[in-house]
mmCIF file of N, CA and C in Angstrom:
data_model
loop_
_atom_site.group_PDB
_atom_site.id
_atom_site.type_symbol
_atom_site.label_atom_id
_atom_site.label_comp_id
_atom_site.label_asym_id
_atom_site.label_seq_id
_atom_site.Cartn_x
_atom_site.Cartn_y
_atom_site.Cartn_z
ATOM 1 N N UNK A 1 -7.371 81.875 60.180
ATOM 2 C CA UNK A 1 -7.030 82.145 61.596
ATOM 3 C C UNK A 1 -8.009 81.313 62.577
ATOM 4 N N UNK A 2 -8.919 80.605 62.092
ATOM 5 C CA UNK A 2 -9.747 79.749 62.880
ATOM 6 C C UNK A 2 -8.798 78.450 63.530
ATOM 7 N N UNK A 3 -9.553 78.101 64.417
ATOM 8 C CA UNK A 3 -8.947 76.798 64.996
ATOM 9 C C UNK A 3 -9.350 75.549 64.453
ATOM 10 N N UNK A 4 -8.452 74.788 63.876
ATOM 11 C CA UNK A 4 -8.848 73.599 63.209
ATOM 12 C C UNK A 4 -8.855 72.299 64.234
ATOM 13 N N UNK A 5 -9.827 71.436 64.183
ATOM 14 C CA UNK A 5 -9.940 70.333 65.025
ATOM 15 C C UNK A 5 -8.665 69.372 64.603
ATOM 16 N N UNK A 6 -8.072 68.863 65.465
ATOM 17 C CA UNK A 6 -6.916 67.759 65.076
ATOM 18 C C UNK A 6 -7.497 66.653 64.322
ATOM 19 N N UNK A 7 -6.746 66.340 63.404
ATOM 20 C CA UNK A 7 -7.080 65.138 62.561
ATOM 21 C C UNK A 7 -6.719 63.741 63.263
ATOM 22 N N UNK A 8 -7.499 62.790 63.124
ATOM 23 C CA UNK A 8 -7.338 61.615 63.869
ATOM 24 C C UNK A 8 -5.960 60.805 63.165
ATOM 25 N N UNK A 9 -5.179 60.288 63.822
ATOM 26 C CA UNK A 9 -4.223 59.501 63.337
ATOM 27 C C UNK A 9 -4.062 58.035 63.918
ATOM 28 N N UNK A 10 -5.136 57.357 63.602
ATOM 29 C CA UNK A 10 -5.344 55.974 64.134
ATOM 30 C C UNK A 10 -4.372 55.077 63.340
ATOM 31 N N UNK A 11 -3.641 54.323 64.125
ATOM 32 C CA UNK A 11 -2.535 53.483 63.502
ATOM 33 C C UNK A 11 -2.558 52.255 64.256
ATOM 34 N N UNK A 12 -3.113 51.817 65.283
ATOM 35 C CA UNK A 12 -3.271 50.665 65.979
ATOM 36 C C UNK A 12 -4.737 50.583 66.441
ATOM 37 N N UNK A 13 -5.452 49.356 66.129
ATOM 38 C CA UNK A 13 -6.520 48.986 66.762
ATOM 39 C C UNK A 13 -6.498 47.637 67.427
ATOM 40 N N UNK A 14 -6.086 47.813 68.795
ATOM 41 C CA UNK A 14 -5.764 46.598 69.507
ATOM 42 C C UNK A 14 -6.947 46.064 70.260
ATOM 43 N N UNK A 15 -6.983 44.678 70.418
ATOM 44 C CA UNK A 15 -8.003 44.041 71.098
ATOM 45 C C UNK A 15 -7.136 42.994 71.903
ATOM 46 N N UNK A 16 -7.956 42.335 73.018
ATOM 47 C CA UNK A 16 -7.387 41.294 73.715
ATOM 48 C C UNK A 16 -8.109 40.074 73.495
ATOM 49 N N UNK A 17 -7.460 38.906 73.465
ATOM 50 C CA UNK A 17 -8.121 37.643 73.457
ATOM 51 C C UNK A 17 -7.160 36.538 74.432
ATOM 52 N N UNK A 18 -7.952 35.949 75.221
ATOM 53 C CA UNK A 18 -7.446 34.849 75.863
ATOM 54 C C UNK A 18 -6.866 33.705 74.999
ATOM 55 N N UNK A 19 -7.308 33.766 73.697
ATOM 56 C CA UNK A 19 -7.016 32.552 72.757
ATOM 57 C C UNK A 19 -6.325 33.306 71.666
ATOM 58 N N UNK A 20 -5.445 34.180 71.877
ATOM 59 C CA UNK A 20 -4.760 35.056 70.751
ATOM 60 C C UNK A 20 -4.251 34.169 69.615
ATOM 61 N N UNK A 21 -3.648 33.098 69.979
ATOM 62 C CA UNK A 21 -2.961 32.322 68.868
ATOM 63 C C UNK A 21 -3.935 31.797 68.003
ATOM 64 N N UNK A 22 -4.964 31.049 68.582
ATOM 65 C CA UNK A 22 -6.119 30.602 67.748
ATOM 66 C C UNK A 22 -6.764 31.686 66.924
ATOM 67 N N UNK A 23 -6.993 32.830 67.483
ATOM 68 C CA UNK A 23 -7.575 33.838 66.716
ATOM 69 C C UNK A 23 -6.830 34.305 65.714
ATOM 70 N N UNK A 24 -5.425 34.510 65.775
ATOM 71 C CA UNK A 24 -4.602 34.791 64.787
ATOM 72 C C UNK A 24 -4.683 33.912 63.659
ATOM 73 N N UNK A 25 -4.760 32.573 63.849
ATOM 74 C CA UNK A 25 -4.845 31.583 62.853
ATOM 75 C C UNK A 25 -6.232 31.618 62.023
ATOM 76 N N UNK A 26 -7.246 31.910 62.904
ATOM 77 C CA UNK A 26 -8.556 31.964 62.404
ATOM 78 C C UNK A 26 -8.665 33.104 61.294
ATOM 79 N N UNK A 27 -8.185 34.307 61.662
ATOM 80 C CA UNK A 27 -8.019 35.517 60.897
ATOM 81 C C UNK A 27 -7.194 35.388 59.562
ATOM 82 N N UNK A 28 -6.113 34.700 59.995
ATOM 83 C CA UNK A 28 -5.171 34.476 58.876
ATOM 84 C C UNK A 28 -5.803 33.593 57.754
ATOM 85 N N UNK A 29 -6.542 32.587 58.192
ATOM 86 C CA UNK A 29 -7.225 31.726 57.184
ATOM 87 C C UNK A 29 -8.139 32.553 56.325
ATOM 88 N N UNK A 30 -8.506 33.512 56.690
ATOM 89 C CA UNK A 30 -9.361 34.516 55.812
ATOM 90 C C UNK A 30 -8.468 35.515 55.288
ATOM 91 N N UNK A 31 -7.220 35.691 55.311
ATOM 92 C CA UNK A 31 -6.364 36.517 54.678
ATOM 93 C C UNK A 31 -6.327 37.852 55.493
ATOM 94 N N UNK A 32 -6.670 37.672 56.587
ATOM 95 C CA UNK A 32 -6.587 38.899 57.569
ATOM 96 C C UNK A 32 -5.257 39.161 58.197
ATOM 97 N N UNK A 33 -4.561 39.934 58.087
ATOM 98 C CA UNK A 33 -3.261 40.117 58.737
ATOM 99 C C UNK A 33 -3.364 40.673 60.151
ATOM 100 N N UNK A 34 -2.669 40.321 61.085
ATOM 101 C CA UNK A 34 -2.709 40.898 62.454
ATOM 102 C C UNK A 34 -1.158 41.035 62.786
ATOM 103 N N UNK A 35 -0.943 41.877 63.878
ATOM 104 C CA UNK A 35 0.300 42.095 64.483
ATOM 105 C C UNK A 35 0.276 42.119 66.039
ATOM 106 N N UNK A 36 1.459 41.727 66.483
ATOM 107 C CA UNK A 36 1.491 41.779 67.897
ATOM 108 C C UNK A 36 2.445 42.931 68.217
ATOM 109 N N UNK A 37 2.023 44.021 68.430
ATOM 110 C CA UNK A 37 2.868 45.176 68.514
ATOM 111 C C UNK A 37 3.794 45.267 69.883
ATOM 112 N N UNK A 38 3.118 44.600 70.913
ATOM 113 C CA UNK A 38 4.019 44.642 72.145
ATOM 114 C C UNK A 38 4.089 43.330 72.846
ATOM 115 N N UNK A 39 4.865 42.557 72.212
ATOM 116 C CA UNK A 39 4.936 41.063 72.670
ATOM 117 C C UNK A 39 5.799 40.854 73.984
ATOM 118 N N UNK A 40 6.337 41.909 74.239
ATOM 119 C CA UNK A 40 7.360 41.822 75.629
ATOM 120 C C UNK A 40 6.704 42.833 76.527
ATOM 121 N N UNK A 41 6.347 42.621 77.837
ATOM 122 C CA UNK A 41 6.093 43.653 78.535
ATOM 123 C C UNK A 41 6.881 44.785 78.810
ATOM 124 N N UNK A 42 6.676 45.888 78.907
ATOM 125 C CA UNK A 42 7.553 47.023 78.954
ATOM 126 C C UNK A 42 8.666 46.872 80.168
ATOM 127 N N UNK A 43 8.336 46.376 81.211
ATOM 128 C CA UNK A 43 9.322 46.116 82.297
ATOM 129 C C UNK A 43 10.420 44.928 81.948
ATOM 130 N N UNK A 44 9.970 44.218 80.974
ATOM 131 C CA UNK A 44 10.857 43.148 80.532
ATOM 132 C C UNK A 44 11.797 43.435 79.388
ATOM 133 N N UNK A 45 11.622 44.545 78.760
ATOM 134 C CA UNK A 45 12.418 44.998 77.696
ATOM 135 C C UNK A 45 13.690 45.524 78.280
ATOM 136 N N UNK A 46 14.779 45.347 77.204
ATOM 137 C CA UNK A 46 16.171 45.841 77.488
ATOM 138 C C UNK A 46 16.210 47.203 77.998
ATOM 139 N N UNK A 47 15.483 48.128 77.486
ATOM 140 C CA UNK A 47 15.487 49.478 77.803
ATOM 141 C C UNK A 47 15.194 49.753 79.223
ATOM 142 N N UNK A 48 14.264 48.931 79.871
ATOM 143 C CA UNK A 48 13.873 49.048 81.121
ATOM 144 C C UNK A 48 14.289 47.969 81.993
ATOM 145 N N UNK A 49 15.474 47.498 81.801
ATOM 146 C CA UNK A 49 16.024 46.237 82.590
ATOM 147 C C UNK A 49 16.065 46.487 84.122
ATOM 148 N N UNK A 50 16.141 47.774 84.466
ATOM 149 C CA UNK A 50 16.233 47.928 85.949
ATOM 150 C C UNK A 50 14.892 47.654 86.603
ATOM 151 N N UNK A 51 13.882 47.478 85.793
ATOM 152 C CA UNK A 51 12.571 47.191 86.267
ATOM 153 C C UNK A 51 12.216 45.586 86.270
ATOM 154 N N UNK A 52 13.117 44.862 85.478
ATOM 155 C CA UNK A 52 12.783 43.444 85.074
ATOM 156 C C UNK A 52 12.569 42.643 86.325
ATOM 157 N N UNK A 53 12.897 42.912 87.412
ATOM 158 C CA UNK A 53 12.672 42.215 88.690
ATOM 159 C C UNK A 53 11.396 42.181 89.219
ATOM 160 N N UNK A 54 10.576 43.322 88.665
ATOM 161 C CA UNK A 54 9.305 43.432 89.259
ATOM 162 C C UNK A 54 8.289 42.343 88.725
ATOM 163 N N UNK A 55 7.340 42.059 89.643
ATOM 164 C CA UNK A 55 6.214 41.092 89.240
ATOM 165 C C UNK A 55 5.016 42.055 88.924
ATOM 166 N N UNK A 56 4.635 42.180 87.521
ATOM 167 C CA UNK A 56 3.535 43.080 87.077
ATOM 168 C C UNK A 56 2.623 42.168 86.426
ATOM 169 N N UNK A 57 1.701 41.291 87.033
ATOM 170 C CA UNK A 57 0.917 40.158 86.481
ATOM 171 C C UNK A 57 -0.009 40.748 85.418
ATOM 172 N N UNK A 58 -0.654 41.953 85.664
ATOM 173 C CA UNK A 58 -1.686 42.374 84.609
ATOM 174 C C UNK A 58 -1.047 42.852 83.529
ATOM 175 N N UNK A 59 0.167 43.413 83.563
ATOM 176 C CA UNK A 59 0.978 43.785 82.354
ATOM 177 C C UNK A 59 1.380 42.574 81.623
ATOM 178 N N UNK A 60 2.013 41.581 82.421
ATOM 179 C CA UNK A 60 2.400 40.268 81.784
ATOM 180 C C UNK A 60 1.200 39.492 81.057
ATOM 181 N N UNK A 61 0.118 39.432 81.568
ATOM 182 C CA UNK A 61 -1.184 39.047 80.943
ATOM 183 C C UNK A 61 -1.744 39.661 79.857
ATOM 184 N N UNK A 62 -1.697 40.881 79.870
ATOM 185 C CA UNK A 62 -2.027 41.686 78.717
ATOM 186 C C UNK A 62 -1.033 41.465 77.553
ATOM 187 N N UNK A 63 0.266 41.522 77.768
ATOM 188 C CA UNK A 63 1.311 41.210 76.671
ATOM 189 C C UNK A 63 0.999 39.952 76.033
ATOM 190 N N UNK A 64 0.285 39.011 76.699
ATOM 191 C CA UNK A 64 0.105 37.518 76.033
ATOM 192 C C UNK A 64 -1.300 37.762 75.359
ATOM 193 N N UNK A 65 -2.164 38.692 75.511
ATOM 194 C CA UNK A 65 -3.376 38.654 75.004
ATOM 195 C C UNK A 65 -3.594 39.701 73.763
ATOM 196 N N UNK A 66 -2.746 40.750 73.741
ATOM 197 C CA UNK A 66 -3.171 42.002 72.872
ATOM 198 C C UNK A 66 -2.613 41.608 71.480
ATOM 199 N N UNK A 67 -3.644 42.012 70.598
ATOM 200 C CA UNK A 67 -3.415 41.704 69.114
ATOM 201 C C UNK A 67 -3.842 42.903 68.479
ATOM 202 N N UNK A 68 -3.202 43.416 67.425
ATOM 203 C CA UNK A 68 -3.654 44.580 66.657
ATOM 204 C C UNK A 68 -4.313 43.998 65.370
ATOM 205 N N UNK A 69 -5.429 44.649 65.024
ATOM 206 C CA UNK A 69 -6.248 44.488 63.856
ATOM 207 C C UNK A 69 -5.878 45.256 62.694
ATOM 208 N N UNK A 70 -6.361 45.075 61.572
ATOM 209 C CA UNK A 70 -6.047 46.040 60.419
ATOM 210 C C UNK A 70 -6.762 47.317 60.586
ATOM 211 N N UNK A 71 -6.251 48.302 60.512
ATOM 212 C CA UNK A 71 -6.909 49.599 60.421
ATOM 213 C C UNK A 71 -5.999 50.488 59.492
ATOM 214 N N UNK A 72 -6.889 51.220 58.845
ATOM 215 C CA UNK A 72 -6.271 52.017 57.819
ATOM 216 C C UNK A 72 -7.171 53.142 57.239
ATOM 217 N N UNK A 73 -6.522 54.238 56.682
ATOM 218 C CA UNK A 73 -7.320 55.332 56.184
ATOM 219 C C UNK A 73 -7.928 54.943 54.932
ATOM 220 N N UNK A 74 -7.379 53.958 54.242
ATOM 221 C CA UNK A 74 -8.035 53.471 52.893
ATOM 222 C C UNK A 74 -8.957 52.339 53.072
ATOM 223 N N UNK A 75 -8.990 51.725 54.304
ATOM 224 C CA UNK A 75 -9.791 50.595 54.522
ATOM 225 C C UNK A 75 -11.327 51.160 54.494
ATOM 226 N N UNK A 76 -11.995 50.175 53.747
ATOM 227 C CA UNK A 76 -13.387 50.598 53.424
ATOM 228 C C UNK A 76 -14.362 50.165 54.701
ATOM 229 N N UNK A 77 -15.437 50.776 54.629
ATOM 230 C CA UNK A 77 -16.609 50.118 55.583
ATOM 231 C C UNK A 77 -16.792 48.755 55.280
ATOM 232 N N UNK A 78 -16.878 48.202 54.019
ATOM 233 C CA UNK A 78 -17.035 46.848 53.902
ATOM 234 C C UNK A 78 -15.848 45.968 54.370
ATOM 235 N N UNK A 79 -14.642 46.395 54.179
ATOM 236 C CA UNK A 79 -13.473 45.785 54.830
ATOM 237 C C UNK A 79 -13.634 45.538 56.346
ATOM 238 N N UNK A 80 -13.980 46.710 56.924
ATOM 239 C CA UNK A 80 -14.222 46.558 58.498
ATOM 240 C C UNK A 80 -15.318 45.642 58.836
ATOM 241 N N UNK A 81 -16.407 45.723 58.126
ATOM 242 C CA UNK A 81 -17.608 44.852 58.406
ATOM 243 C C UNK A 81 -17.176 43.402 58.134
ATOM 244 N N UNK A 82 -16.396 43.091 57.288
ATOM 245 C CA UNK A 82 -15.840 41.749 56.916
ATOM 246 C C UNK A 82 -14.991 41.284 58.118
ATOM 247 N N UNK A 83 -13.977 42.073 58.509
ATOM 248 C CA UNK A 83 -13.324 41.653 59.647
ATOM 249 C C UNK A 83 -14.231 41.559 60.856
ATOM 250 N N UNK A 84 -15.139 42.281 61.266
ATOM 251 C CA UNK A 84 -15.967 42.028 62.361
ATOM 252 C C UNK A 84 -16.804 40.874 62.366
ATOM 253 N N UNK A 85 -17.407 40.594 61.232
ATOM 254 C CA UNK A 85 -18.018 39.412 60.802
ATOM 255 C C UNK A 85 -17.229 38.142 61.098
ATOM 256 N N UNK A 86 -15.797 38.116 60.631
ATOM 257 C CA UNK A 86 -15.054 36.971 60.912
ATOM 258 C C UNK A 86 -14.730 37.027 62.405
ATOM 259 N N UNK A 87 -14.446 38.131 63.057
ATOM 260 C CA UNK A 87 -14.126 38.045 64.397
ATOM 261 C C UNK A 87 -15.316 37.450 65.157
ATOM 262 N N UNK A 88 -16.575 37.747 64.927
ATOM 263 C CA UNK A 88 -17.614 37.258 65.401
ATOM 264 C C UNK A 88 -17.906 35.654 65.311
ATOM 265 N N UNK A 89 -17.517 35.340 64.176
ATOM 266 C CA UNK A 89 -17.433 33.850 63.909
ATOM 267 C C UNK A 89 -16.553 33.048 64.900
ATOM 268 N N UNK A 90 -15.480 33.707 65.260
ATOM 269 C CA UNK A 90 -14.610 33.083 66.104
ATOM 270 C C UNK A 90 -15.090 33.023 67.549
ATOM 271 N N UNK A 91 -15.756 34.032 67.917
ATOM 272 C CA UNK A 91 -16.387 34.066 69.267
ATOM 273 C C UNK A 91 -17.568 33.179 69.419
#
């Protein structure tokens, strides 16, 4: 009958990089897979074509910089530390 705390459902760990393509290549060279979840700004997608005429420079900039890193319930602390170490090497 007690109240349960909601479980976290983390499925995207997104970061931004002005050098996204180079970062993707760097991570890939270490076998770290990345994903670009939102490559097209929302207002430029077909579903929102009535907004495609808008100029949203921040949204458009973010869509060119955002990158999702690996995250999983089965990912170990060691896996995460390795990813962080390799990210820091890039910086």
